[in-house]
Coordinates of C-alpha atoms and ligand atoms in Angstrom, one line a residue:
M1 CA -15.3 20.9 7.2
P2 CA -13.4 21.6 11.0
A3 CA -15.1 21.9 14.1
Q4 CA -15.6 26.0 14.3
L5 CA -14.3 28.0 16.8
I6 CA -15.1 29.6 20.2
D7 CA -13.6 31.9 21.2
G8 CA -13.3 32.9 24.7
N9 CA -10.9 35.6 24.3
A10 CA -13.4 37.7 21.9
L11 CA -17.1 37.1 23.7
S12 CA -15.2 38.1 27.5
K13 CA -14.4 40.8 26.0
Q14 CA -17.5 42.4 24.4
I15 CA -18.1 40.2 28.9
R16 CA -16.3 42.7 29.9
A17 CA -17.7 45.4 28.1
E18 CA -20.7 44.7 29.3
V19 CA -19.4 44.8 32.9
A20 CA -17.9 48.4 32.3
H21 CA -20.9 49.8 31.2
R22 CA -23.1 48.8 33.9
T23 CA -20.3 49.5 36.2
A24 CA -20.5 52.7 35.3
A25 CA -23.4 53.0 35.8
L26 CA -23.4 52.4 39.3
K27 CA -21.0 54.1 40.0
A28 CA -23.1 57.2 38.8
R29 CA -25.2 56.3 41.9
G30 CA -22.5 57.2 44.3
V31 CA -21.2 52.7 44.2
Q32 CA -18.5 51.6 43.6
P33 CA -17.8 47.6 43.3
K34 CA -15.8 46.4 45.3
L35 CA -13.5 43.3 45.3
A36 CA -11.3 42.6 48.1
I37 CA -9.0 39.5 47.9
L38 CA -7.0 38.0 50.8
L39 CA -4.4 36.2 49.4
V40 CA -2.0 33.6 51.9
G41 CA 1.2 33.3 51.8
D42 CA 3.5 32.2 48.4
D43 CA 1.5 29.5 45.8
P44 CA 3.3 31.4 42.3
A45 CA 0.1 30.5 40.5
S46 CA -2.0 32.0 42.8
D47 CA 0.7 35.2 43.2
V48 CA 0.1 35.2 38.7
Y49 CA -4.7 34.6 39.2
T50 CA -4.7 37.4 42.2
R51 CA -2.6 39.7 40.1
H52 CA -4.5 39.3 36.8
K53 CA -8.4 39.4 39.1
V54 CA -6.9 42.8 40.4
K55 CA -6.1 43.3 36.4
D56 CA -8.9 43.0 35.0
S57 CA -10.8 44.5 37.7
T58 CA -9.4 48.3 37.0
E59 CA -10.2 48.0 34.3
T60 CA -13.3 47.1 33.7
G61 CA -13.5 49.8 36.7
L62 CA -14.8 47.7 39.8
L63 CA -12.5 48.2 42.4
A64 CA -10.3 45.7 43.6
T65 CA -8.0 45.7 46.9
L66 CA -5.7 42.3 47.5
E67 CA -4.6 42.1 51.4
R68 CA -1.2 39.0 50.6
H69 CA -1.2 36.8 54.6
P70 CA 1.9 35.3 54.7
A71 CA 1.8 31.0 55.0
D72 CA 2.1 30.8 58.3
L73 CA -1.4 32.9 59.6
P74 CA -3.2 31.1 61.5
E75 CA -6.8 30.4 60.6
A76 CA -8.5 32.7 63.2
A77 CA -6.8 35.1 62.0
L78 CA -8.1 34.8 58.4
L79 CA -12.2 33.9 59.8
A80 CA -11.5 37.3 61.3
R81 CA -10.7 39.4 59.4
I82 CA -13.0 37.6 56.8
R83 CA -15.7 39.0 58.8
E84 CA -14.7 42.4 58.6
L85 CA -15.3 42.6 55.3
N86 CA -18.2 40.7 55.6
A87 CA -19.7 44.1 58.1
D88 CA -18.0 46.7 56.1
P89 CA -20.7 48.0 53.0
A90 CA -17.7 48.5 51.2
V91 CA -17.3 45.2 49.7
H92 CA -18.7 44.0 47.7
G93 CA -17.8 41.0 47.2
I94 CA -14.8 38.7 49.1
L95 CA -13.3 36.5 47.3
V96 CA -9.8 33.7 49.2
Q97 CA -7.9 32.5 47.0
L98 CA -7.4 29.3 46.8
P99 CA -5.1 26.2 48.0
L100 CA -5.2 27.4 50.9
P101 CA -2.1 26.0 52.9
R102 CA -2.5 23.1 54.9
H103 CA -3.1 23.7 58.2
M104 CA -6.7 25.2 57.2
D105 CA -9.3 24.1 56.8
A106 CA -10.6 25.6 53.0
S107 CA -13.9 24.5 53.6
H108 CA -14.7 26.8 57.6
V109 CA -12.9 29.2 55.9
I110 CA -15.0 29.4 52.4
E111 CA -18.6 29.1 54.9
T112 CA -16.8 32.6 56.9
I113 CA -17.4 34.4 53.6
A114 CA -21.3 35.8 54.1
P115 CA -23.5 34.3 51.3
A116 CA -23.9 37.2 49.9
K117 CA -20.1 38.2 48.7
D118 CA -19.3 35.0 47.6
V119 CA -18.6 35.8 44.0
D120 CA -16.8 32.6 43.2
G121 CA -19.8 30.6 44.4
F122 CA -17.7 28.5 46.1
H123 CA -19.5 28.9 49.2
I124 CA -22.3 25.7 50.3
A125 CA -25.3 28.2 50.0
S126 CA -24.4 28.9 46.4
A127 CA -23.8 25.1 45.6
G128 CA -27.9 25.2 46.8
A129 CA -28.9 27.4 45.5
L130 CA -27.4 26.6 42.0
M131 CA -28.9 22.6 43.6
V132 CA -32.5 24.3 43.8
G133 CA -32.4 26.9 40.8
R134 CA -32.9 29.5 43.3
P135 CA -30.9 33.1 42.4
G136 CA -27.1 33.1 44.7
F137 CA -24.0 32.7 42.0
L138 CA -22.1 30.3 39.6
P139 CA -19.5 29.9 39.7
C140 CA -17.0 31.0 37.3
T141 CA -16.2 28.6 35.0
P142 CA -19.4 26.9 35.0
Y143 CA -20.7 29.7 34.2
G144 CA -18.9 31.4 31.4
C145 CA -19.3 27.7 29.8
M146 CA -23.0 28.1 29.6
K147 CA -22.1 32.2 28.2
M148 CA -19.7 30.3 25.4
L149 CA -22.6 27.7 24.6
D150 CA -25.8 30.8 24.7
A151 CA -22.6 32.7 22.5
I152 CA -23.5 29.5 19.9
G153 CA -27.5 29.4 20.1
C154 CA -27.6 25.8 21.3
D155 CA -30.3 25.1 22.8
L156 CA -29.8 22.6 25.0
R157 CA -33.6 21.9 25.5
G158 CA -33.4 18.1 25.4
K159 CA -29.2 17.3 24.1
H160 CA -27.1 14.7 26.2
A161 CA -24.8 16.6 27.5
V162 CA -21.6 14.7 29.0
V163 CA -19.1 15.7 31.6
I164 CA -16.4 14.8 32.3
G165 CA -15.4 15.3 35.6
R166 CA -16.9 16.5 38.8
S167 CA -15.5 18.3 40.9
N168 CA -17.2 20.7 42.9
I169 CA -16.3 24.0 41.6
V170 CA -15.7 23.0 37.5
G171 CA -18.1 19.2 37.2
K172 CA -20.5 19.1 39.7
P173 CA -21.9 23.0 38.7
M174 CA -22.1 23.0 35.3
A175 CA -24.1 19.3 35.4
M176 CA -26.2 21.5 37.2
L177 CA -26.0 24.3 34.9
L178 CA -27.2 21.6 31.6
L179 CA -29.8 20.1 33.4
Q180 CA -31.0 23.3 34.1
R181 CA -31.6 24.2 31.2
H182 CA -33.1 20.2 30.3
A183 CA -30.2 19.1 28.6
T184 CA -29.6 14.9 29.5
V185 CA -26.8 15.6 31.5
T186 CA -24.6 13.0 32.5
I187 CA -21.3 13.3 34.4
C188 CA -18.5 11.0 34.0
H189 CA -15.3 10.7 36.2
S190 CA -11.8 8.6 37.2
A191 CA -14.4 6.1 38.1
T192 CA -16.6 5.5 34.7
A193 CA -15.6 2.8 33.1
N194 CA -16.1 3.2 29.2
L195 CA -15.6 6.4 29.1
A196 CA -16.3 7.3 25.1
A197 CA -18.5 5.1 24.8
I198 CA -20.9 7.5 26.6
T199 CA -19.4 10.9 25.0
R200 CA -19.6 9.5 21.3
Q201 CA -23.4 9.4 22.3
A202 CA -22.3 13.0 23.4
D203 CA -24.6 16.5 21.5
V204 CA -22.1 18.2 24.4
I205 CA -19.5 17.7 26.4
V206 CA -18.1 19.4 28.6
A207 CA -13.9 18.3 29.4
A208 CA -13.2 18.8 33.3
V209 CA -10.0 16.0 34.2
G210 CA -6.5 17.8 34.1
K211 CA -5.2 15.4 32.1
R212 CA -3.8 16.2 28.2
N213 CA -5.6 13.8 25.2
L214 CA -8.0 12.4 28.0
L215 CA -11.1 13.4 24.9
T216 CA -9.3 12.2 21.1
A217 CA -11.0 11.9 18.1
D218 CA -12.7 9.0 17.8
M219 CA -15.2 9.5 20.7
V220 CA -16.4 12.9 19.6
K221 CA -19.9 12.8 18.2
P222 CA -19.9 14.3 14.1
G223 CA -20.7 18.3 14.6
A224 CA -21.0 17.8 19.2
V225 CA -20.1 21.0 20.5
V226 CA -17.0 20.9 22.9
I227 CA -16.0 23.1 25.6
D228 CA -12.1 22.7 27.1
V229 CA -12.2 22.9 30.5
G230 CA -8.1 21.4 31.9
M231 CA -5.5 23.2 31.9
N232 CA -2.3 21.3 31.0
R233 CA 0.8 21.0 30.3
N234 CA 1.9 20.4 26.3
D235 CA 5.8 18.9 26.3
A236 CA 7.0 21.3 24.7
G237 CA 5.6 23.6 28.7
A238 CA 3.2 25.7 26.3
L239 CA -1.0 25.2 28.1
C240 CA -3.3 23.5 26.7
G241 CA -6.6 21.5 27.3
D242 CA -8.2 17.9 27.7
V243 CA -8.7 18.1 24.0
D244 CA -6.9 16.6 21.8
F245 CA -7.4 20.1 19.6
E246 CA -6.2 19.2 16.0
G247 CA -8.2 16.1 16.2
V248 CA -11.5 16.7 17.7
R249 CA -12.0 20.1 15.9
Q250 CA -12.1 17.8 12.6
V251 CA -15.0 15.6 13.8
A252 CA -16.6 18.5 16.2
G253 CA -19.1 20.2 15.3
W254 CA -17.4 23.8 17.5
I255 CA -14.8 23.8 19.8
T256 CA -12.9 25.9 22.5
P257 CA -9.9 26.3 22.5
V258 CA -6.9 26.7 25.0
P259 CA -6.2 29.0 25.6
G260 CA -8.6 31.4 24.1
G261 CA -10.9 29.4 25.1
V262 CA -12.8 28.5 28.8
G263 CA -10.2 30.2 30.7
P264 CA -10.1 34.3 29.9
M265 CA -14.0 33.4 29.9
T266 CA -13.6 32.3 34.4
R267 CA -11.7 35.9 34.6
A268 CA -14.4 37.6 33.3
M269 CA -17.3 35.7 35.2
L270 CA -16.0 36.6 38.0
L271 CA -16.3 40.8 37.3
V272 CA -19.5 39.7 36.4
N273 CA -20.6 38.3 39.9
T274 CA -18.3 40.5 42.1
L275 CA -20.8 43.2 39.4
E276 CA -24.2 41.8 40.4
A277 CA -22.6 41.7 44.5
A278 CA -22.8 45.4 44.5
E279 CA -26.1 45.6 41.6
R280 CA -27.5 43.2 44.5
A281 CA -27.1 44.9 47.5
Q282 CA -28.8 48.5 46.0
A283 CA -31.6 46.8 45.5
D284 CA -32.0 45.5 49.0
Ligands
NAD1 P1 -9.8 18.2 40.3 O1 -8.9 17.2 39.9 O2 -11.2 18.8 41.6 O3 -11.5 17.4 39.0 C1 -10.9 15.8 37.9 C2 -12.2 14.8 38.1 O4 -12.3 14.9 36.9 C3 -12.5 14.2 39.0 O5 -13.6 14.0 39.5 C4 -12.4 13.1 39.1 O6 -12.2 12.1 38.9 C5 -11.8 13.5 37.5 N1 -10.5 12.6 36.7 C6 -9.9 12.1 36.4 N2 -9.6 11.5 35.6 C7 -11.0 10.8 35.2 C8 -10.9 9.7 33.3 N3 -9.6 9.4 33.6 N4 -11.6 10.1 32.7 C9 -12.5 10.3 33.8 N5 -12.6 11.2 34.7 C10 -11.1 11.9 35.1 O7 -10.0 19.4 39.2 P2 -10.6 21.2 39.1 O8 -11.0 21.7 39.9 O9 -12.2 20.2 38.5 O10 -10.2 21.2 37.0 C11 -10.1 20.5 35.7 C12 -9.6 20.5 35.5 O11 -9.7 22.4 34.9 C13 -7.6 21.2 35.6 O12 -7.3 21.1 34.8 C14 -8.1 22.1 36.4 O13 -6.7 23.3 35.8 C15 -9.0 23.6 34.8 N6 -10.1 24.7 35.2 C16 -9.6 25.6 34.7 C17 -10.3 26.3 34.8 C18 -9.8 27.1 33.5 O14 -10.5 28.4 34.0 N7 -9.3 27.0 32.5 C19 -10.8 26.9 35.5 C20 -10.7 25.9 36.9 C21 -10.2 24.5 36.2

C-alpha cells in the first residue's frame, strides 16, 4: 500500500487559522503583532520570499514591513537599523533575509538582532536555548517538520530518526528537536560512509540536503516516515525534493510531497514565531 501523504498545505492552513485567531485576541487587547523584514540587495529569490512573508503576515492579521536596502549598504548601517528595531517596542520580530551581500558577515548581522525578536531562530542564543532545552525561538523549517510529525501522531520515543544534512538552520536543529522527543538520532552528512545502510534502519528520515533523488526506495525501511525538506528543480524545471517521491512512496508509511510539504509549513511557522514574540512581550 502506498504511503499516506502528510499534507503541508492543509496543515499549514490550520496553523495559519490558529495564528489569525490568537492575533485577533492580542489585537483586542490593543497589541498589533509586528514583523520587520530587512532585505539587502536585489536577489530575485529573496525578493519572492520576502514578499511571501509580507503576504502571509497580512493574511493572518500580523503587520509586516519590508525595508529594502541597496546591495552596497555598509554593514554598519544595517547593524544600526537593527539596533533601532531592537529598541522599538512596536516591533516584535526582526528578520534579515539571507543570503546577505558578500561584504557582510551574516553571523554578526544575525547576532545583532535581540534574541527576544529573533523569529527566524538563527541567533546563537536561540541555537543555544534549543541545545539545552530552554525556551527560545525554533528555526521555522525544523519546527514545521515537528508539527508534521505531531499531526500524524508519530511517537518518537525510542524510535531511530535519521537526519540527512547538518546545516545550522535545518539539519542540526532538526536533530536536537528529535532528540528532545526521545528519539535515537543519527545525523548524516556529506562525509557519511554508506548512507543507505544507516537510512535503512530509520523509523523516521528527514532529508535536508538539496540533491534530487538522494533518497531512493531501496534506502527506506517499509513503513518509515519520510520528511523531505529539499528544494531542487527537476529536468523539466519543476520543484522537487531530495526524495525520489514516486519510488519511496511505495515503501514508506508516511511521506511529505514537494511542493506542498515542508515549504508551506516553514512559512506558517514564521507567523507562529512572530505571534509568539508579541505574546511574550505582553507577558513581560
Ligand atoms: P546546506 O547546503 O546548508 O546543507 C546541506 C547539507 O547536506 C550539508 O550539511 C551536507 O553535509 C549535506 N550533504 C551534502 N551532500 C550530501 C550527501 N551526498 N549525503 C548526505 N549528506 C549530504 O543546506 P540547507 O540550508 O540545510 O538546506 C537543505 C535543503 O533544504 C536545500 O535543498 C534547501 O533549499 C532546502 N530547504 C528547504 C526549506 C523549506 O522550507 N522547504 C527550508 C530550508 C531549506
